[in-house]
Tab-separated table of C-alpha atoms and ligand atoms in Angstrom:
chain	number	residue	atom	x	y	z
A	1	MET	CA	49.877	83.895	-22.573
A	2	ASN	CA	48.946	84.962	-19.258
A	3	LYS	CA	51.561	85.788	-16.778
A	4	ILE	CA	50.993	85.176	-13.015
A	5	VAL	CA	53.507	85.406	-10.142
A	6	PHE	CA	53.930	82.863	-7.515
A	7	ALA	CA	55.395	84.881	-4.611
A	8	THR	CA	58.262	82.586	-3.884
A	9	ASN	CA	61.916	81.271	-5.124
A	10	ASN	CA	61.432	78.013	-3.694
A	11	ALA	CA	62.298	75.839	-7.013
A	12	HIS	CA	60.777	72.824	-5.821
A	13	LYS	CA	57.498	74.563	-5.240
A	14	LEU	CA	57.518	76.289	-8.658
A	15	GLN	CA	58.586	73.281	-10.848
A	16	GLU	CA	55.505	71.308	-9.347
A	17	LEU	CA	53.053	74.300	-10.140
A	18	ARG	CA	54.345	74.872	-13.545
A	19	GLU	CA	54.106	71.064	-14.290
A	20	ILE	CA	50.329	71.045	-12.995
A	21	VAL	CA	49.129	74.402	-14.835
A	22	GLY	CA	50.627	73.711	-18.050
A	23	GLU	CA	50.302	75.956	-21.080
A	24	LYS	CA	47.259	78.250	-19.799
A	25	PHE	CA	49.566	80.473	-17.574
A	26	THR	CA	53.076	81.594	-17.371
A	27	ILE	CA	54.186	81.162	-13.846
A	28	LEU	CA	56.674	83.656	-12.782
A	29	SER	CA	59.093	83.590	-9.464
A	30	LEU	CA	60.130	86.440	-7.405
A	31	ASN	CA	63.365	86.433	-9.119
A	32	ASP	CA	62.017	86.149	-12.585
A	33	ILE	CA	60.108	90.035	-11.632
A	34	ASP	CA	63.496	91.009	-10.287
A	35	CYS	CA	61.792	91.297	-6.991
A	36	HIS	CA	64.213	91.126	-3.803
A	37	ASP	CA	62.247	92.840	-1.377
A	38	ASP	CA	61.621	91.614	2.126
A	39	ILE	CA	57.918	91.190	1.603
A	40	PRO	CA	56.053	91.740	5.059
A	41	GLU	CA	54.324	88.769	6.860
A	42	THR	CA	52.853	90.825	9.769
A	43	CYS	CA	49.453	89.280	10.176
A	44	PRO	CA	48.098	87.132	12.981
A	45	THR	CA	46.718	84.575	10.524
A	46	ILE	CA	47.971	82.570	7.426
A	47	GLU	CA	44.969	83.836	5.348
A	48	GLY	CA	46.143	87.432	6.204
A	49	ASN	CA	49.820	86.757	5.498
A	50	ALA	CA	49.117	84.799	2.222
A	51	GLU	CA	47.141	87.790	0.914
A	52	GLN	CA	49.499	90.465	2.351
A	53	LYS	CA	52.327	88.919	0.143
A	54	ALA	CA	50.081	88.519	-2.795
A	55	ARG	CA	49.027	92.232	-2.481
A	56	PHE	CA	52.573	93.573	-2.089
A	57	ILE	CA	53.464	91.893	-5.698
A	58	LYS	CA	50.201	93.185	-7.203
A	59	ASP	CA	50.566	96.882	-5.727
A	60	ASN	CA	54.368	97.127	-6.182
A	61	TYR	CA	54.919	95.177	-9.529
A	62	GLY	CA	51.534	95.206	-11.089
A	63	TYR	CA	51.192	91.186	-11.569
A	64	ASP	CA	48.461	89.131	-10.988
A	65	CYS	CA	50.086	86.859	-7.974
A	66	PHE	CA	49.332	83.906	-5.703
A	67	SER	CA	51.171	83.417	-2.345
A	68	ASP	CA	50.789	80.495	0.000
A	69	ASP	CA	51.472	80.438	3.856
A	70	THR	CA	51.458	77.250	6.139
A	71	CYS	CA	51.457	76.713	9.869
A	72	LEU	CA	51.313	73.539	12.282
A	73	GLU	CA	48.759	73.777	15.138
A	74	ILE	CA	49.440	71.475	17.910
A	75	ASP	CA	46.415	71.339	20.385
A	76	ALA	CA	48.376	70.278	23.516
A	77	LEU	CA	50.475	73.600	23.126
A	78	GLY	CA	47.118	75.700	22.431
A	79	GLY	CA	47.954	75.991	18.819
A	80	GLU	CA	51.363	76.612	18.737
A	81	PRO	CA	53.682	77.265	16.784
A	82	GLY	CA	50.704	78.658	14.446
A	83	VAL	CA	51.762	81.647	12.136
A	84	TYR	CA	55.278	81.282	13.843
A	85	SER	CA	56.021	77.827	12.592
A	86	ALA	CA	59.095	79.074	10.674
A	87	ARG	CA	60.530	80.811	13.516
A	88	TYR	CA	59.244	79.180	16.429
A	89	ALA	CA	62.684	78.412	18.564
A	90	ALA	CA	64.460	81.686	17.022
A	91	ALA	CA	64.489	83.854	14.085
A	92	GLY	CA	65.381	82.258	10.655
A	93	HIS	CA	64.327	78.578	9.785
A	94	ASP	CA	66.076	76.343	12.000
A	95	SER	CA	64.184	73.063	11.668
A	96	GLU	CA	66.178	71.121	14.164
A	97	ALA	CA	65.846	73.523	16.914
A	98	ASN	CA	61.993	74.249	16.252
A	99	MET	CA	61.543	70.436	16.373
A	100	ARG	CA	63.573	70.253	19.735
A	101	LYS	CA	61.544	73.064	21.281
A	102	VAL	CA	58.080	71.209	20.344
A	103	LEU	CA	59.469	67.990	21.725
A	104	ASP	CA	60.505	69.423	25.015
A	105	LYS	CA	57.450	71.265	25.592
A	106	MET	CA	55.389	67.917	24.869
A	107	GLN	CA	57.424	65.939	27.227
A	108	GLY	CA	55.026	63.601	28.993
A	109	VAL	CA	51.969	64.326	26.956
A	110	PRO	CA	50.228	60.909	26.045
A	111	MET	CA	49.875	59.968	22.335
A	112	GLU	CA	45.937	60.530	22.318
A	113	LYS	CA	46.530	64.160	23.468
A	114	ARG	CA	49.239	64.568	20.637
A	115	THR	CA	46.648	65.642	17.903
A	116	ALA	CA	48.174	68.615	15.372
A	117	ARG	CA	47.329	69.747	11.857
A	118	PHE	CA	49.208	71.375	9.034
A	119	ARG	CA	47.179	74.087	7.366
A	120	THR	CA	47.970	76.168	4.179
A	121	ALA	CA	46.276	79.087	2.773
A	122	VAL	CA	47.024	80.235	-0.783
A	123	ALA	CA	45.768	83.705	-1.708
A	124	LEU	CA	45.257	84.703	-5.394
A	125	ILE	CA	44.706	87.960	-6.627
A	126	LEU	CA	43.436	87.657	-10.176
A	127	ASN	CA	41.854	90.558	-12.157
A	128	GLY	CA	41.610	92.684	-9.341
A	129	GLU	CA	39.648	89.941	-7.263
A	130	LEU	CA	40.809	87.961	-3.961
A	131	HIS	CA	40.280	84.282	-3.946
A	132	ILE	CA	41.516	81.934	-0.708
A	133	PHE	CA	42.223	78.388	-1.255
A	134	ASP	CA	42.610	76.443	1.840
A	135	GLY	CA	44.309	72.628	2.693
A	136	ARG	CA	44.768	70.987	5.945
A	137	VAL	CA	46.066	67.482	7.038
A	138	GLU	CA	45.369	65.936	10.365
A	139	GLY	CA	47.963	64.192	12.589
A	140	HIS	CA	50.010	63.193	15.634
A	141	ILE	CA	53.349	64.714	17.009
A	142	LEU	CA	55.588	61.705	17.640
A	143	THR	CA	57.852	61.782	20.622
A	144	GLU	CA	61.036	61.555	18.291
A	145	LYS	CA	62.014	62.079	14.890
A	146	HIS	CA	61.506	59.480	12.134
A	147	GLY	CA	63.056	59.892	8.511
A	148	ASP	CA	65.085	62.312	6.578
A	149	SER	CA	62.937	63.306	3.461
A	150	GLY	CA	60.885	66.496	3.296
A	151	PHE	CA	61.584	69.721	5.571
A	152	GLY	CA	60.343	71.611	8.407
A	153	TYR	CA	58.473	69.304	10.984
A	154	ASP	CA	57.992	66.713	8.719
A	155	PRO	CA	60.396	64.220	10.875
A	156	ILE	CA	57.818	64.418	13.796
A	157	PHE	CA	54.407	64.571	12.064
A	158	GLN	CA	52.588	61.394	11.445
A	159	PRO	CA	49.366	62.156	9.241
A	160	ASP	CA	46.448	60.004	10.491
A	161	GLU	CA	45.256	58.855	7.013
A	162	ALA	CA	48.653	57.326	6.102
A	163	ASP	CA	50.083	54.004	7.303
A	164	GLY	CA	51.915	54.754	10.398
A	165	ARG	CA	54.754	56.704	8.469
A	166	THR	CA	56.022	60.485	9.081
A	167	PHE	CA	55.933	62.958	6.282
A	168	ALA	CA	59.783	62.432	6.348
A	169	GLN	CA	59.360	58.635	5.631
A	170	MET	CA	57.314	59.327	2.286
A	171	ASN	CA	58.345	60.235	-0.932
A	172	ALA	CA	57.235	63.523	-2.339
A	173	ASP	CA	54.504	62.160	-4.214
A	174	GLU	CA	53.006	60.511	-1.533
A	175	LYS	CA	53.077	63.599	0.518
A	176	ASN	CA	51.665	65.736	-1.771
A	177	ALA	CA	48.715	63.420	-2.129
A	178	ILE	CA	47.535	64.189	1.197
A	179	SER	CA	49.429	67.255	2.299
A	180	HIS	CA	47.885	70.392	3.374
A	181	ARG	CA	49.689	72.214	0.861
A	182	GLY	CA	49.113	69.629	-2.100
A	183	ARG	CA	45.213	70.100	-1.092
A	184	ALA	CA	45.121	74.124	-1.044
A	185	VAL	CA	47.366	73.960	-4.502
A	186	LYS	CA	44.977	71.350	-6.120
A	187	LYS	CA	42.027	74.023	-5.474
A	188	LEU	CA	43.866	76.803	-6.917
A	189	VAL	CA	44.657	74.926	-9.918
A	190	GLU	CA	41.328	73.667	-10.544
A	191	PHE	CA	40.280	77.397	-10.320
A	192	LEU	CA	42.892	78.561	-12.579
A	193	CYS	CA	42.255	75.728	-15.278
A	194	LYS	CA	38.530	75.616	-15.148
B	1	IMP	P1	55.719	78.580	4.675
B	1	IMP	O1	54.693	79.351	5.035
B	1	IMP	O2	55.593	77.367	3.677
B	1	IMP	O3	57.203	79.031	4.476
B	1	IMP	O4	55.992	77.445	6.219
B	1	IMP	C1	56.421	78.154	7.385
B	1	IMP	C2	56.876	76.972	8.194
B	1	IMP	O5	56.054	75.713	8.479
B	1	IMP	C3	58.157	76.478	7.302
B	1	IMP	O6	59.209	77.169	7.808
B	1	IMP	C4	58.176	75.102	8.177
B	1	IMP	O7	58.801	74.880	9.380
B	1	IMP	C5	56.738	74.752	8.729
B	1	IMP	N1	56.222	73.759	7.524
B	1	IMP	C6	55.504	74.060	6.253
B	1	IMP	N2	54.910	73.352	5.459
B	1	IMP	C7	55.607	72.065	6.136
B	1	IMP	C8	55.603	70.913	5.728
B	1	IMP	O8	55.238	70.175	4.508
B	1	IMP	N3	56.169	70.164	6.420
B	1	IMP	C9	56.781	70.465	7.598
B	1	IMP	N4	57.048	71.685	7.900
B	1	IMP	C10	56.311	72.443	7.101
C-alpha cells in the first residue's frame, strides 16, 4: 500500500484523515517515521510554510508527504495575526493570551468592521510534484468569548454561514463541514482518492 506522511502528531487530525482516506493510503505521523525534529516554518505565507514542512520530510526522510498551515486574518487589524496566529501574544501556543490580545486591540471596533477569515493551505508532495489545496471560512470576531469546544480562536470566531454560534459552540462535525481546514482537507482527499 502507498505510504504517505501527514506532517503532524495531532491525534485528532490523524484519526480524521485516516477515516476519510480509507484503504488507498497508509497515513503515517511524524512519530511513526521517528521524526522529532523542530521542522522549520520560516515563510511569510501559510502556503510557503506548508510547502516547507512537506519538503523537509521528503528531503530528510524520503516519504511523500502533506502538511497543513492555518492563519486567522482580521481586517480591522490589517490582516493580523496572520502567519503568526499560533504565537501572536507570545512564543508557544497560548490561546487565552492570543484571544485577549485580539479583543484588547479591537476594543471599540463596531461589529460591521469586525470581519475576519480563517485560511488553511495544505501542501502535498507526491511523486516529486507539489500540489496546494486551500480552504477558507469568512466570519466576525465577537467582543467576548462564547463556548468551550474546539481550540485556538474558536470562542471568538463566528462563521457567517452558521446560525450565530461560534466555532466553540459547535460539535466537531458541524465545524468540519464549513471550516477552513475541513474544506482544504476535502480537496486533498478528493485528489488522493480520485
Ligand atoms: P496550525 O497551522 O494548524 O498550527 O494553526 C496555527 C494557529 O492558528 C493555531 O495555533 C491556532 O491558534 C489557530 N487556529 C488554527 N486552526 C484553528 C481553528 O480551527 N480554530 C481556531 N483557531 C485555529
